[in-house]
Structure formats: structure tokens, C-alpha cells
Amino acid sequence: MKGITRAALTLAIVAAITGCQSLPDLNPPRGCGEIPRFADNVCLLDSWVAFGLESQRGDTMWRRTHLRALEGDQPERKAARAVVLAEGGPAQWAQASELYKASIESAPPRLQPLLRQWLNALEARRRLQRQTPSAPPATATANDDRAQALARENQQLKDELQAVSDKLEALTDIERTINARE
């Protein structure tokens, strides 16, 4: 038991010392392509996580371009459109929610938890947006309180996404280890 504790402590120290250099690369592996697919292969989780992160960083032009490229009724295209729309404005969130719901069951089983997590985060943002009064706040203090609440919610969603990304990376490592043994 002490050996396991020492190993975990050593790993934690190495991670703290190396900092960002030890973080996994969240770009899709070579040969996986920019647009994620439902093909259940080594690219599955990496490509979806990378696409989700790219969507968060994308601007309006990036969204328009990708929405055009993702037209179609295939479930994987619906899911990818949902990812793009979910990072757009509140006017697009309802459509993103419907697209997620229409595509999750068609996704490979190991991708479904990630898509559900993204749907849940989107629904949380929608609830928060509905609870926020549409009229401008009466005072600067109310405006500050609202900004702080939004910042807390945003941080919570980022933390949840990071936790899911970490779990997916761990699952991917386990899968790679299993595949290497075969």
C-alpha cells in the first residue's frame, strides 16, 4: 500500500513541476480529420474533445463555415452542429439542444457520456439565461452581481468540461494500453 501511495505522490510532484508541458495534447491524432465522426476508432474521443475546444475558441466566421460544412441529417453531423451551435449565442441554444437529443442515441456508446455532459452543460446555461431578467439591472451593484454569477457559472462549466476531458483522456489511455497488449 505504501508503494502505491509513494507512486501517486511522485506522480503528483512530477505533474506539479512539469506544469503545462505534461498536459495531454487535445488536438485530434494525425489522420483523424478536423470534423469529428461517429466511427468508433482511436480518433473518436480525441477528435470530439478537440472539436469541442475548437468550437469554444471559434468566432462567428468559424461557426458559419462549420455549420455550412456540417449540413445533413446524419446523426454525427447533427451532433457536430450541436457542438458548434452550443457555443454560439443564446438564440442558438434551443436548436443545439434538439440536435444533441436527436443524435446522442446514435453515437457510439463510449461517446454518449461526453455528448450528454455537453447537453447537460448547455441546458444549465439555458436555465441560467431564462432566470436572468431581460430588463437592464437598476443599479451598478446589481450588474456586478449578475456578472459575478455569470462568471461563476462559466467557471463551473469550464471545470466540468475539464473534468470530463480528464476522464476521457484516462479512458483513452486505458484503451491504448489494452490495444497495445492485444
PDB file of C-alpha atoms in Angstrom:
ATOM      1  CA  MET A   1       0.000   0.000   0.000  1.00  0.00           C
ATOM      2  CA  LYS A   2       2.865   2.369   0.817  1.00  0.00           C
ATOM      3  CA  GLY A   3       4.296   1.743  -2.655  1.00  0.00           C
ATOM      4  CA  ILE A   4       1.058   2.874  -4.281  1.00  0.00           C
ATOM      5  CA  THR A   5       0.926   5.986  -2.102  1.00  0.00           C
ATOM      6  CA  ARG A   6       4.542   6.853  -2.922  1.00  0.00           C
ATOM      7  CA  ALA A   7       3.929   6.313  -6.620  1.00  0.00           C
ATOM      8  CA  ALA A   8       0.863   8.570  -6.551  1.00  0.00           C
ATOM      9  CA  LEU A   9       2.740  11.231  -4.597  1.00  0.00           C
ATOM     10  CA  THR A  10       5.675  11.046  -7.003  1.00  0.00           C
ATOM     11  CA  LEU A  11       3.324  11.388  -9.952  1.00  0.00           C
ATOM     12  CA  ALA A  12       1.653  14.424  -8.369  1.00  0.00           C
ATOM     13  CA  ILE A  13       5.013  16.083  -7.730  1.00  0.00           C
ATOM     14  CA  VAL A  14       6.213  15.430 -11.279  1.00  0.00           C
ATOM     15  CA  ALA A  15       2.958  16.844 -12.669  1.00  0.00           C
ATOM     16  CA  ALA A  16       3.271  19.948 -10.491  1.00  0.00           C
ATOM     17  CA  ILE A  17       6.877  20.507 -11.527  1.00  0.00           C
ATOM     18  CA  THR A  18       6.369  19.960 -15.243  1.00  0.00           C
ATOM     19  CA  GLY A  19       3.229  22.104 -15.383  1.00  0.00           C
ATOM     20  CA  CYS A  20       1.558  22.587 -18.745  1.00  0.00           C
ATOM     21  CA  GLN A  21       4.129  20.503 -20.584  1.00  0.00           C
ATOM     22  CA  SER A  22       2.640  17.377 -19.040  1.00  0.00           C
ATOM     23  CA  LEU A  23      -0.911  18.116 -20.160  1.00  0.00           C
ATOM     24  CA  PRO A  24      -2.182  15.902 -22.956  1.00  0.00           C
ATOM     25  CA  ASP A  25      -2.367  17.268 -26.465  1.00  0.00           C
ATOM     26  CA  LEU A  26      -6.050  17.870 -27.186  1.00  0.00           C
ATOM     27  CA  ASN A  27      -5.651  18.059 -30.950  1.00  0.00           C
ATOM     28  CA  PRO A  28      -7.025  15.099 -32.858  1.00  0.00           C
ATOM     29  CA  PRO A  29      -4.392  12.484 -33.717  1.00  0.00           C
ATOM     30  CA  ARG A  30      -2.927  12.587 -37.205  1.00  0.00           C
ATOM     31  CA  GLY A  31      -5.271  11.124 -39.781  1.00  0.00           C
ATOM     32  CA  CYS A  32      -8.394  11.784 -37.714  1.00  0.00           C
ATOM     33  CA  GLY A  33      -9.533  14.895 -39.548  1.00  0.00           C
ATOM     34  CA  GLU A  34     -10.915  18.201 -38.342  1.00  0.00           C
ATOM     35  CA  ILE A  35     -14.596  17.224 -38.413  1.00  0.00           C
ATOM     36  CA  PRO A  36     -15.369  14.517 -35.837  1.00  0.00           C
ATOM     37  CA  ARG A  37     -17.160  11.358 -36.871  1.00  0.00           C
ATOM     38  CA  PHE A  38     -19.039   8.565 -35.135  1.00  0.00           C
ATOM     39  CA  ALA A  39     -16.531   5.968 -36.392  1.00  0.00           C
ATOM     40  CA  ASP A  40     -15.620   4.030 -33.237  1.00  0.00           C
ATOM     41  CA  ASN A  41     -11.855   4.065 -33.582  1.00  0.00           C
ATOM     42  CA  VAL A  42      -8.822   5.576 -31.863  1.00  0.00           C
ATOM     43  CA  CYS A  43      -9.858   9.034 -33.084  1.00  0.00           C
ATOM     44  CA  LEU A  44     -13.354   9.011 -31.592  1.00  0.00           C
ATOM     45  CA  LEU A  45     -12.934  10.744 -28.238  1.00  0.00           C
ATOM     46  CA  ASP A  46      -9.859  12.789 -29.115  1.00  0.00           C
ATOM     47  CA  SER A  47     -11.446  14.261 -32.224  1.00  0.00           C
ATOM     48  CA  TRP A  48     -14.713  15.176 -30.446  1.00  0.00           C
ATOM     49  CA  VAL A  49     -12.938  16.785 -27.479  1.00  0.00           C
ATOM     50  CA  ALA A  50     -10.636  18.721 -29.827  1.00  0.00           C
ATOM     51  CA  PHE A  51     -13.621  19.836 -31.915  1.00  0.00           C
ATOM     52  CA  GLY A  52     -15.479  20.961 -28.778  1.00  0.00           C
ATOM     53  CA  LEU A  53     -12.499  23.004 -27.630  1.00  0.00           C
ATOM     54  CA  GLU A  54     -12.022  24.481 -31.094  1.00  0.00           C
ATOM     55  CA  SER A  55     -15.704  25.424 -31.124  1.00  0.00           C
ATOM     56  CA  GLN A  56     -15.266  27.257 -27.827  1.00  0.00           C
ATOM     57  CA  ARG A  57     -12.427  29.275 -29.329  1.00  0.00           C
ATOM     58  CA  GLY A  58     -14.101  29.795 -32.720  1.00  0.00           C
ATOM     59  CA  ASP A  59     -15.522  33.114 -33.814  1.00  0.00           C
ATOM     60  CA  THR A  60     -18.680  33.854 -35.800  1.00  0.00           C
ATOM     61  CA  MET A  61     -16.961  33.190 -39.129  1.00  0.00           C
ATOM     62  CA  TRP A  62     -15.639  29.836 -37.890  1.00  0.00           C
ATOM     63  CA  ARG A  63     -19.160  28.873 -36.797  1.00  0.00           C
ATOM     64  CA  ARG A  64     -20.743  29.865 -40.116  1.00  0.00           C
ATOM     65  CA  THR A  65     -18.136  27.939 -42.084  1.00  0.00           C
ATOM     66  CA  HIS A  66     -18.542  24.812 -39.990  1.00  0.00           C
ATOM     67  CA  LEU A  67     -22.327  24.965 -39.934  1.00  0.00           C
ATOM     68  CA  ARG A  68     -22.309  25.009 -43.744  1.00  0.00           C
ATOM     69  CA  ALA A  69     -19.875  22.097 -43.842  1.00  0.00           C
ATOM     70  CA  LEU A  70     -21.999  20.120 -41.373  1.00  0.00           C
ATOM     71  CA  GLU A  71     -25.330  20.274 -43.200  1.00  0.00           C
ATOM     72  CA  GLY A  72     -27.177  16.995 -43.476  1.00  0.00           C
ATOM     73  CA  ASP A  73     -29.353  14.613 -41.495  1.00  0.00           C
ATOM     74  CA  GLN A  74     -26.675  12.135 -40.437  1.00  0.00           C
ATOM     75  CA  PRO A  75     -26.562  11.849 -36.627  1.00  0.00           C
ATOM     76  CA  GLU A  76     -22.830  12.626 -36.491  1.00  0.00           C
ATOM     77  CA  ARG A  77     -23.402  15.855 -38.438  1.00  0.00           C
ATOM     78  CA  LYS A  78     -26.297  16.765 -36.127  1.00  0.00           C
ATOM     79  CA  ALA A  79     -24.083  16.204 -33.085  1.00  0.00           C
ATOM     80  CA  ALA A  80     -21.257  18.278 -34.572  1.00  0.00           C
ATOM     81  CA  ARG A  81     -23.717  21.084 -35.431  1.00  0.00           C
ATOM     82  CA  ALA A  82     -24.954  20.936 -31.841  1.00  0.00           C
ATOM     83  CA  VAL A  83     -21.392  21.450 -30.604  1.00  0.00           C
ATOM     84  CA  VAL A  84     -20.994  24.495 -32.858  1.00  0.00           C
ATOM     85  CA  LEU A  85     -24.397  25.998 -32.017  1.00  0.00           C
ATOM     86  CA  ALA A  86     -23.985  25.402 -28.280  1.00  0.00           C
ATOM     87  CA  GLU A  87     -21.007  27.759 -28.286  1.00  0.00           C
ATOM     88  CA  GLY A  88     -22.952  30.429 -30.186  1.00  0.00           C
ATOM     89  CA  GLY A  89     -25.408  32.866 -28.693  1.00  0.00           C
ATOM     90  CA  PRO A  90     -28.480  32.060 -26.599  1.00  0.00           C
ATOM     91  CA  ALA A  91     -30.648  32.259 -29.715  1.00  0.00           C
ATOM     92  CA  GLN A  92     -28.934  29.088 -31.000  1.00  0.00           C
ATOM     93  CA  TRP A  93     -29.056  27.072 -27.782  1.00  0.00           C
ATOM     94  CA  ALA A  94     -32.546  25.607 -28.271  1.00  0.00           C
ATOM     95  CA  GLN A  95     -31.568  24.262 -31.695  1.00  0.00           C
ATOM     96  CA  ALA A  96     -28.314  22.885 -30.266  1.00  0.00           C
ATOM     97  CA  SER A  97     -30.258  21.119 -27.515  1.00  0.00           C
ATOM     98  CA  GLU A  98     -32.612  19.497 -30.020  1.00  0.00           C
ATOM     99  CA  LEU A  99     -29.695  18.379 -32.198  1.00  0.00           C
ATOM    100  CA  TYR A 100     -27.918  16.823 -29.223  1.00  0.00           C
ATOM    101  CA  LYS A 101     -31.082  14.980 -28.200  1.00  0.00           C
ATOM    102  CA  ALA A 102     -31.608  13.746 -31.771  1.00  0.00           C
ATOM    103  CA  SER A 103     -28.084  12.366 -32.107  1.00  0.00           C
ATOM    104  CA  ILE A 104     -26.906  11.051 -28.735  1.00  0.00           C
ATOM    105  CA  GLU A 105     -28.556   7.632 -29.013  1.00  0.00           C
ATOM    106  CA  SER A 106     -26.969   7.107 -32.448  1.00  0.00           C
ATOM    107  CA  ALA A 107     -23.480   7.866 -31.147  1.00  0.00           C
ATOM    108  CA  PRO A 108     -21.070   5.073 -30.237  1.00  0.00           C
ATOM    109  CA  PRO A 109     -21.553   4.087 -26.584  1.00  0.00           C
ATOM    110  CA  ARG A 110     -18.191   5.492 -25.447  1.00  0.00           C
ATOM    111  CA  LEU A 111     -19.022   8.895 -26.945  1.00  0.00           C
ATOM    112  CA  GLN A 112     -22.507   9.161 -25.449  1.00  0.00           C
ATOM    113  CA  PRO A 113     -21.351  10.294 -21.954  1.00  0.00           C
ATOM    114  CA  LEU A 114     -19.418  13.207 -23.456  1.00  0.00           C
ATOM    115  CA  LEU A 115     -22.354  14.317 -25.601  1.00  0.00           C
ATOM    116  CA  ARG A 116     -24.705  14.009 -22.606  1.00  0.00           C
ATOM    117  CA  GLN A 117     -22.321  16.095 -20.488  1.00  0.00           C
ATOM    118  CA  TRP A 118     -22.260  18.784 -23.164  1.00  0.00           C
ATOM    119  CA  LEU A 119     -26.051  18.685 -23.402  1.00  0.00           C
ATOM    120  CA  ASN A 120     -26.357  18.996 -19.613  1.00  0.00           C
ATOM    121  CA  ALA A 121     -23.970  21.970 -19.575  1.00  0.00           C
ATOM    122  CA  LEU A 122     -25.966  23.601 -22.359  1.00  0.00           C
ATOM    123  CA  GLU A 123     -29.237  23.033 -20.503  1.00  0.00           C
ATOM    124  CA  ALA A 124     -27.702  24.597 -17.379  1.00  0.00           C
ATOM    125  CA  ARG A 125     -26.761  27.686 -19.406  1.00  0.00           C
ATOM    126  CA  ARG A 126     -30.267  27.832 -20.856  1.00  0.00           C
ATOM    127  CA  ARG A 127     -31.816  27.647 -17.374  1.00  0.00           C
ATOM    128  CA  LEU A 128     -29.500  30.377 -16.120  1.00  0.00           C
ATOM    129  CA  GLN A 129     -30.311  32.541 -19.140  1.00  0.00           C
ATOM    130  CA  ARG A 130     -34.057  32.085 -18.581  1.00  0.00           C
ATOM    131  CA  GLN A 131     -33.686  33.051 -14.909  1.00  0.00           C
ATOM    132  CA  THR A 132     -31.742  36.195 -15.764  1.00  0.00           C
ATOM    133  CA  PRO A 133     -34.073  39.183 -16.110  1.00  0.00           C
ATOM    134  CA  SER A 134     -34.150  40.620 -19.606  1.00  0.00           C
ATOM    135  CA  ALA A 135     -34.554  44.187 -18.340  1.00  0.00           C
ATOM    136  CA  PRO A 136     -31.338  46.033 -17.541  1.00  0.00           C
ATOM    137  CA  PRO A 137     -30.410  45.990 -13.846  1.00  0.00           C
ATOM    138  CA  ALA A 138     -31.436  49.016 -11.811  1.00  0.00           C
ATOM    139  CA  THR A 139     -28.007  49.617 -10.268  1.00  0.00           C
ATOM    140  CA  ALA A 140     -24.362  49.057 -10.972  1.00  0.00           C
ATOM    141  CA  THR A 141     -24.257  46.709  -7.975  1.00  0.00           C
ATOM    142  CA  ALA A 142     -26.957  44.506  -9.499  1.00  0.00           C
ATOM    143  CA  ASN A 143     -24.996  44.478 -12.747  1.00  0.00           C
ATOM    144  CA  ASP A 144     -21.832  43.473 -10.876  1.00  0.00           C
ATOM    145  CA  ASP A 145     -23.716  40.713  -9.042  1.00  0.00           C
ATOM    146  CA  ARG A 146     -25.071  39.389 -12.329  1.00  0.00           C
ATOM    147  CA  ALA A 147     -21.610  39.478 -13.925  1.00  0.00           C
ATOM    148  CA  GLN A 148     -20.149  37.618 -10.946  1.00  0.00           C
ATOM    149  CA  ALA A 149     -22.907  34.989 -11.114  1.00  0.00           C
ATOM    150  CA  LEU A 150     -22.261  34.501 -14.826  1.00  0.00           C
ATOM    151  CA  ALA A 151     -18.522  34.284 -14.201  1.00  0.00           C
ATOM    152  CA  ARG A 152     -19.086  31.641 -11.503  1.00  0.00           C
ATOM    153  CA  GLU A 153     -21.371  29.661 -13.802  1.00  0.00           C
ATOM    154  CA  ASN A 154     -18.865  29.933 -16.642  1.00  0.00           C
ATOM    155  CA  GLN A 155     -16.051  28.726 -14.375  1.00  0.00           C
ATOM    156  CA  GLN A 156     -18.203  25.837 -13.143  1.00  0.00           C
ATOM    157  CA  LEU A 157     -18.920  24.777 -16.723  1.00  0.00           C
ATOM    158  CA  LYS A 158     -15.235  25.036 -17.620  1.00  0.00           C
ATOM    159  CA  ASP A 159     -14.354  22.923 -14.587  1.00  0.00           C
ATOM    160  CA  GLU A 160     -16.937  20.308 -15.584  1.00  0.00           C
ATOM    161  CA  LEU A 161     -15.605  20.242 -19.141  1.00  0.00           C
ATOM    162  CA  GLN A 162     -12.042  19.857 -17.851  1.00  0.00           C
ATOM    163  CA  ALA A 163     -13.119  17.015 -15.555  1.00  0.00           C
ATOM    164  CA  VAL A 164     -14.829  15.233 -18.448  1.00  0.00           C
ATOM    165  CA  SER A 165     -11.803  15.847 -20.677  1.00  0.00           C
ATOM    166  CA  ASP A 166      -9.527  14.379 -17.990  1.00  0.00           C
ATOM    167  CA  LYS A 167     -11.756  11.327 -17.659  1.00  0.00           C
ATOM    168  CA  LEU A 168     -11.865  10.860 -21.422  1.00  0.00           C
ATOM    169  CA  GLU A 169      -8.091  11.141 -21.624  1.00  0.00           C
ATOM    170  CA  ALA A 170      -7.751   8.497 -18.903  1.00  0.00           C
ATOM    171  CA  LEU A 171     -10.180   6.225 -20.760  1.00  0.00           C
ATOM    172  CA  THR A 172      -8.262   6.784 -23.989  1.00  0.00           C
ATOM    173  CA  ASP A 173      -5.002   5.856 -22.239  1.00  0.00           C
ATOM    174  CA  ILE A 174      -6.608   2.691 -20.876  1.00  0.00           C
ATOM    175  CA  GLU A 175      -7.908   1.826 -24.342  1.00  0.00           C
ATOM    176  CA  ARG A 176      -4.468   2.391 -25.860  1.00  0.00           C
ATOM    177  CA  THR A 177      -2.919   0.156 -23.212  1.00  0.00           C
ATOM    178  CA  ILE A 178      -5.456  -2.588 -23.902  1.00  0.00           C
ATOM    179  CA  ASN A 179      -4.935  -2.278 -27.637  1.00  0.00           C
ATOM    180  CA  ALA A 180      -1.163  -2.424 -27.184  1.00  0.00           C
ATOM    181  CA  ARG A 181      -1.491  -5.684 -25.214  1.00  0.00           C
ATOM    182  CA  GLU A 182      -3.535  -7.265 -27.980  1.00  0.00           C
TER     183      GLU A 182
END
